[in-house]
Short mmCIF file of C-alpha atoms in Angstrom, two decimals:
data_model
loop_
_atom_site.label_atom_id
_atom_site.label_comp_id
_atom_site.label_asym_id
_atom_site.label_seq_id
_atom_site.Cartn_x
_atom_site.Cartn_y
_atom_site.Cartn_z
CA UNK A 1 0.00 0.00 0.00
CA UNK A 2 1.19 3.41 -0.66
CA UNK A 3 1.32 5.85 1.96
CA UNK A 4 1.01 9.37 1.07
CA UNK A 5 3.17 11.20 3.33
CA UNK A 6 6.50 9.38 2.54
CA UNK A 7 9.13 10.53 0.04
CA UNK A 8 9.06 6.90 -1.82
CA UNK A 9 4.81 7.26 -2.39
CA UNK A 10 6.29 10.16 -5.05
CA UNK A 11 8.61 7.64 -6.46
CA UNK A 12 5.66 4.50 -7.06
CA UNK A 13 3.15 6.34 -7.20
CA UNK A 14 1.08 5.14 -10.20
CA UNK A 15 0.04 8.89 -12.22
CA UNK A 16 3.13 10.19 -14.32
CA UNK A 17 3.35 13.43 -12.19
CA UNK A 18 3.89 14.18 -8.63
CA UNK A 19 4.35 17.17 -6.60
CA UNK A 20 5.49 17.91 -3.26
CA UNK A 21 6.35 21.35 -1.48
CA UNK A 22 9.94 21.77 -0.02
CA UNK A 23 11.63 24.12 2.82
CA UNK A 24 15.45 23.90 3.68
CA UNK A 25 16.60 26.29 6.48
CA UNK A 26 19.55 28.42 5.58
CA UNK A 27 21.93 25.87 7.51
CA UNK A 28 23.79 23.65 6.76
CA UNK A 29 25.23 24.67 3.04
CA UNK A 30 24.44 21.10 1.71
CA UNK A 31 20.86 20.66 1.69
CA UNK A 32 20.38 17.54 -0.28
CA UNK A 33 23.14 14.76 0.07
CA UNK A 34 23.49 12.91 -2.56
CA UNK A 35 21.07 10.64 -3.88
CA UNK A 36 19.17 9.47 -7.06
CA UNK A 37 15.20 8.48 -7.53
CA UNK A 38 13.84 6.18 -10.27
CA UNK A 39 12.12 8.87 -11.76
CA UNK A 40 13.05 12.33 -13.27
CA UNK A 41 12.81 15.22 -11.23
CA UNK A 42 11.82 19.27 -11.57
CA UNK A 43 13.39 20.88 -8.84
CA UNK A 44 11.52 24.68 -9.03
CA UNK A 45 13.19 27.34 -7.12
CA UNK A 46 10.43 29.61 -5.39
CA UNK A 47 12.63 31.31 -2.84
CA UNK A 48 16.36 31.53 -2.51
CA UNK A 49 19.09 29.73 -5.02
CA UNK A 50 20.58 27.02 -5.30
CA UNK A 51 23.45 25.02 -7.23
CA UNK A 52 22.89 21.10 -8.14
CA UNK A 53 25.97 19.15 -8.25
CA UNK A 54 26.39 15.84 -10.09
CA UNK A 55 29.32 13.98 -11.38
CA UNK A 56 29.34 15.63 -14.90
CA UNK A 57 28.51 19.41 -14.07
CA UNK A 58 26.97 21.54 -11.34
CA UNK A 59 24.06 23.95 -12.20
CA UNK A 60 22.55 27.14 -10.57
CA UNK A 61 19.18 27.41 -9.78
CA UNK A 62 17.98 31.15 -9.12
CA UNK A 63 14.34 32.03 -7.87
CA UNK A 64 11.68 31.46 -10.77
CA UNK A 65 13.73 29.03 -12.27
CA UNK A 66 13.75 24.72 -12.59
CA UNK A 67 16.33 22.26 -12.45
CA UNK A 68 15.86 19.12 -14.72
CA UNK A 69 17.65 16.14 -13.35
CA UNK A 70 16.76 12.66 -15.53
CA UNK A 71 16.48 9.23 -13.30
CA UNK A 72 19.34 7.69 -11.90
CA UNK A 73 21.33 10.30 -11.82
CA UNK A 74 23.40 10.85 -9.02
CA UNK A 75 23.37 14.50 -7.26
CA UNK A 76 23.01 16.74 -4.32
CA UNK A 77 22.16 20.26 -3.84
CA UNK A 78 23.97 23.14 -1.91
CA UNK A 79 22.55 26.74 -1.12
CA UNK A 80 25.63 28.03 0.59
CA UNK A 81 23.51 29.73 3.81
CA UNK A 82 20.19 30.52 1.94
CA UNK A 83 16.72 29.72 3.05
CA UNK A 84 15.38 27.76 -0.14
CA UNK A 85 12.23 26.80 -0.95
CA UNK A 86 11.34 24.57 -4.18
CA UNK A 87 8.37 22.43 -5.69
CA UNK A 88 9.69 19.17 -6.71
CA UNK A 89 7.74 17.59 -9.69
CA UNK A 90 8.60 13.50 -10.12
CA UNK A 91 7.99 12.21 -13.52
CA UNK A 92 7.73 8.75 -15.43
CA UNK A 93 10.54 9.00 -17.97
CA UNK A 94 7.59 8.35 -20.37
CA UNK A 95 5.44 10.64 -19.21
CA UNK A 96 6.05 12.77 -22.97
CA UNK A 97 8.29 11.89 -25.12
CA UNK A 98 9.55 15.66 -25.75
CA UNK A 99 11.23 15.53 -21.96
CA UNK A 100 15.03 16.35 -21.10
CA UNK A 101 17.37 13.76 -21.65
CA UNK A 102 20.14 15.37 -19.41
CA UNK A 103 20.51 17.81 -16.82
CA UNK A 104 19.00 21.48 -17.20
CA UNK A 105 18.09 24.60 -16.29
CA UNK A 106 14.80 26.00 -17.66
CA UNK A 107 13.15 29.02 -17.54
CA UNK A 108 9.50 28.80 -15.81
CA UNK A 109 6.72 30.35 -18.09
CA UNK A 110 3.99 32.23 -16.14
CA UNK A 111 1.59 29.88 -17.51
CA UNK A 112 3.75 27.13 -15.79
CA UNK A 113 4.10 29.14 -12.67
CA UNK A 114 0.32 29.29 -12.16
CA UNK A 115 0.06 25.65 -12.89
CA UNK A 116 2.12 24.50 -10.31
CA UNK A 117 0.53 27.30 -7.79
CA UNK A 118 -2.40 24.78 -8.89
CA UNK A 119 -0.93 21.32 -8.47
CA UNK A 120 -0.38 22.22 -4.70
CA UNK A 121 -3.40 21.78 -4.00
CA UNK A 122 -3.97 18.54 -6.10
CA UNK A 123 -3.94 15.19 -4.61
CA UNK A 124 -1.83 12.39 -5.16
CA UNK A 125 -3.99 9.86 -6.48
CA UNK A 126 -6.07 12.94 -8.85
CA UNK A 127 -8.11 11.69 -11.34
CA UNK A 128 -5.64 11.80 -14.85
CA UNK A 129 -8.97 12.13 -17.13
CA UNK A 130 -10.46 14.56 -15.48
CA UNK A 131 -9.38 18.08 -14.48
CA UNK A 132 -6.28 17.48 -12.25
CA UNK A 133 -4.99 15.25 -15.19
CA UNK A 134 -5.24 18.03 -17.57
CA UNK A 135 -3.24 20.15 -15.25
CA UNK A 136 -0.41 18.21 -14.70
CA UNK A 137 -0.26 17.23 -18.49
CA UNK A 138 -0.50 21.03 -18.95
CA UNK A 139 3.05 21.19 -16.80
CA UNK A 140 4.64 18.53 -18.94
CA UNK A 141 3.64 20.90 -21.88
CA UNK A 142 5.66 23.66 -20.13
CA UNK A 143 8.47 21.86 -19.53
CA UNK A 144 8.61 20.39 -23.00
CA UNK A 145 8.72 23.72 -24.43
CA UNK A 146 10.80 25.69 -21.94
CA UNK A 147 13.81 27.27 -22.82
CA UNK A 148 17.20 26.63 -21.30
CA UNK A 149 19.15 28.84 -19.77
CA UNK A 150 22.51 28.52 -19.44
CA UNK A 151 23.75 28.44 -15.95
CA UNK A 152 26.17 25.43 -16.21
CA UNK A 153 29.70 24.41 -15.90
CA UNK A 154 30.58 20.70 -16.91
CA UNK A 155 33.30 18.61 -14.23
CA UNK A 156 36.56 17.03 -15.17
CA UNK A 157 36.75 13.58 -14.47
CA UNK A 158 40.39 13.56 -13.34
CA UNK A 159 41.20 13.86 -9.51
CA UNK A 160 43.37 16.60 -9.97
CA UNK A 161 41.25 18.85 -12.24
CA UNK A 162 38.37 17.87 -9.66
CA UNK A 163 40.13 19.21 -6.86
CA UNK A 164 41.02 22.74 -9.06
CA UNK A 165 37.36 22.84 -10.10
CA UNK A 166 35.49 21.92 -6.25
CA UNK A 167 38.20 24.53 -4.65
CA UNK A 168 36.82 26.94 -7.25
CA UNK A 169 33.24 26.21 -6.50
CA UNK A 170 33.33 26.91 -2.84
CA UNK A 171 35.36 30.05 -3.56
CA UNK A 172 34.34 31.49 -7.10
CA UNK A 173 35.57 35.03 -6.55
CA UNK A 174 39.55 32.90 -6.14
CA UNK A 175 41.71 35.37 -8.01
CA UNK A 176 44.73 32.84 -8.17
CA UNK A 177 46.22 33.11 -11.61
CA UNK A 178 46.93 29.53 -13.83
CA UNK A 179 50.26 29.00 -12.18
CA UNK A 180 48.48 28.65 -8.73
CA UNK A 181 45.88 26.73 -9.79
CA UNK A 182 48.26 24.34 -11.56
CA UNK A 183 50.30 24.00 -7.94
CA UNK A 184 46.70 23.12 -6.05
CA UNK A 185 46.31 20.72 -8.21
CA UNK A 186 49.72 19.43 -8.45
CA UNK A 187 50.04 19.61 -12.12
CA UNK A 188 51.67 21.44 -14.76
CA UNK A 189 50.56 24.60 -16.59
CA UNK A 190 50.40 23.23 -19.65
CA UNK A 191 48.94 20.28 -18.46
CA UNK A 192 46.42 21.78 -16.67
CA UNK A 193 45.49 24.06 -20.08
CA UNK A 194 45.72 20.89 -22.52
CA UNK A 195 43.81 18.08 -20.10
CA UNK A 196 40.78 20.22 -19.10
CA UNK A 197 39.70 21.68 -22.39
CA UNK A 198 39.95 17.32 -23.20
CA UNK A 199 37.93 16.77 -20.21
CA UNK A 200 35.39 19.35 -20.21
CA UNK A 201 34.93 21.04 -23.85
CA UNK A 202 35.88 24.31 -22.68
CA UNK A 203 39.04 26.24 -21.45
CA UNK A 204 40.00 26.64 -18.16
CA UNK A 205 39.55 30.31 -18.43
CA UNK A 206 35.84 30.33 -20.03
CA UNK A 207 35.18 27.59 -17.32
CA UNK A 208 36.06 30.29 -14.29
CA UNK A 209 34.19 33.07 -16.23
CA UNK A 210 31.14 31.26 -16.12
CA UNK A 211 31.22 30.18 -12.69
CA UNK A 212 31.65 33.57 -11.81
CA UNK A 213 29.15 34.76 -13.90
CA UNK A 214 26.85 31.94 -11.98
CA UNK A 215 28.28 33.16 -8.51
CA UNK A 216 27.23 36.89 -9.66
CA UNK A 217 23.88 35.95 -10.22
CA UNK A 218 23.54 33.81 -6.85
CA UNK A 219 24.83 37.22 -4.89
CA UNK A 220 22.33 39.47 -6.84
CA UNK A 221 19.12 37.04 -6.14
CA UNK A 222 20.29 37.54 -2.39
CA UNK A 223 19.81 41.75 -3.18
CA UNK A 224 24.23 42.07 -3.07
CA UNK A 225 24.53 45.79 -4.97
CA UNK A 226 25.79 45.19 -8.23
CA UNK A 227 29.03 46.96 -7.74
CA UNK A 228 29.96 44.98 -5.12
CA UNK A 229 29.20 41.69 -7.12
CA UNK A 230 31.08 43.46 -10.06
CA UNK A 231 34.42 44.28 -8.23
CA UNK A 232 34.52 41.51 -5.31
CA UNK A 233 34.68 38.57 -9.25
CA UNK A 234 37.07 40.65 -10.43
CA UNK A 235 35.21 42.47 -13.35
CA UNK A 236 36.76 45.67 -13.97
CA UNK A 237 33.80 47.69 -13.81
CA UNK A 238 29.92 47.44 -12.71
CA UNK A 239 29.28 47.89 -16.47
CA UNK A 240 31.88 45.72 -17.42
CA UNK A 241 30.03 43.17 -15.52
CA UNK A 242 26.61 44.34 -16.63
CA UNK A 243 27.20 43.80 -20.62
CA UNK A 244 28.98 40.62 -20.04
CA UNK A 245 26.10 39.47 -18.29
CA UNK A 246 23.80 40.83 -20.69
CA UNK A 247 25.67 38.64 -23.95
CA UNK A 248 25.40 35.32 -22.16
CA UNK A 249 21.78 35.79 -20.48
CA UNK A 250 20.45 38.03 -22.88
CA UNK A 251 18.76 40.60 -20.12
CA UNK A 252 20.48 43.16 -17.43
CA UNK A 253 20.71 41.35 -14.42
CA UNK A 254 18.09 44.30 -13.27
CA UNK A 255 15.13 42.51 -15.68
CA UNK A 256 17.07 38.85 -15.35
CA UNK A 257 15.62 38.64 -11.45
CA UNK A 258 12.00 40.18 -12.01
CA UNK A 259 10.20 39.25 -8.88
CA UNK A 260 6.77 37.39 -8.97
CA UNK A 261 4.47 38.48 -6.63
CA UNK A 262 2.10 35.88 -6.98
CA UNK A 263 1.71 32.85 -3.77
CA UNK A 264 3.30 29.93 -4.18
CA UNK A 265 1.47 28.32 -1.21
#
């Protein structure tokens, strides 16, 4: 028999979508140890932000934004001393065939927003031909059709690059220059330069700019001034920072975190 109010009645549960409501307190910095689930999650960020962490990558997760993480896959979640509060959706890998194959960020439509204010109140056993049904097949719409955002930097699999890149995770504003990076992880320069663009696609350089362009963007959704985001990564002015962020998310950081005022329950 399933019981409702345990976290394995989401996994078994026999509908292809369902929902529950999560708070962490701003302590401890890892949330979520990791773990995996049998089916795909939509991890939703209401309040605070979030990074997800898996063997392959990590991804940040700012307010009005999802996190797409397929079954089986391994990961955890920090929030580095935020209050965060998220809707986890768990779906049946076949619950559309137009669903992520790997991890994501997406944004969240305000159609999708007001569905999910919605499927709060919906039970877990709802009726999947009558109204409830059509809402939650309305959210796999959403998510089908949701663009991605990119908020993601891929992990090396060798130890040494792993210990460069985790280092750099707990401290993105780290000004250390290559030559000090290459002596924390007991490697050479060149080495360091040749084996992680092999290892992750990109160089070590672009790797660093975007986790500090994911850093900036965790600071600003906790209201940090934009100059002080600007000169404590290193960008050589507020504007500087402003049109860099601008090219890669396509908005001013300003319009980027729009509030929602609406209840999410």
């Amino acid at each position: 028999m399933i019981r409702p109010n345990t976290f394995e009645a989401y996994q078994v549960i026999p509908r292809p979508v369902s929902m529950i409501v999560v708070e962490h307190d701003p302590e401890p910095s890892l949330i979520v140890p990791s773990h995996s689930h049998p089916r795909a999650q939509l991890a939703y960020a209401v309040k605070g932000t979030f990074t997800l962490h898996t063997p392959t990558g990590a991804w940040l997760v700012p307010p009005n934004r999802a996190v797409w993480v397929p079954g089986g896959v391994v990961h955890e979640m920090h929030a580095r001393g935020q209050a965060v509060s998220n809707r986890s959706l768990y779906i049946q890998a076949d619950a559309s065939p137009n669903l992520p194959t790997e991890c994501c960020v997406i944004e969240v439509s305000p159609l999708m927003r007001q569905l999910v204010i919605d499927a709060i109140g919906i039970p877990l056993l709802y009726d999947e031909a009558g109204r409830d049904g059509r809402v939650m097949r309305l959210i796999l719409d959403e998510i089908c059709a949701a663009p991605k955002v990119p908020l993601h930097v891929p992990m090396p699999q060798d130890p040494r690059l792993l210990r460069i890149c985790r280092a750099l995770l707990d401290d993105p504003g780290n000004d250390g220059d290559l030559e000090y990076w290459a002596r924390h992880g007991a490697l050479g320069r060149r080495t360091l330069t040749r084996l992680f663009r092999d290892e992750t696609g990109i160089t070590f350089t672009m790797w660093r700019q975007q986790l500090r362009l994911m850093e900036a963007l965790r600071r600003l959704a906790m209201d940090t001034p934009v100059t002080t985001v600007a000169m404590d990564l290193g960008y050589e002015s507020p504007s500087a920072f402003t049109a860099r962020f601008r090219r890669v998310m396509g908005k001013t950081p300003k319009h980027y975190l729009g509030r929602c005022d609406s209840d999410m329950g």
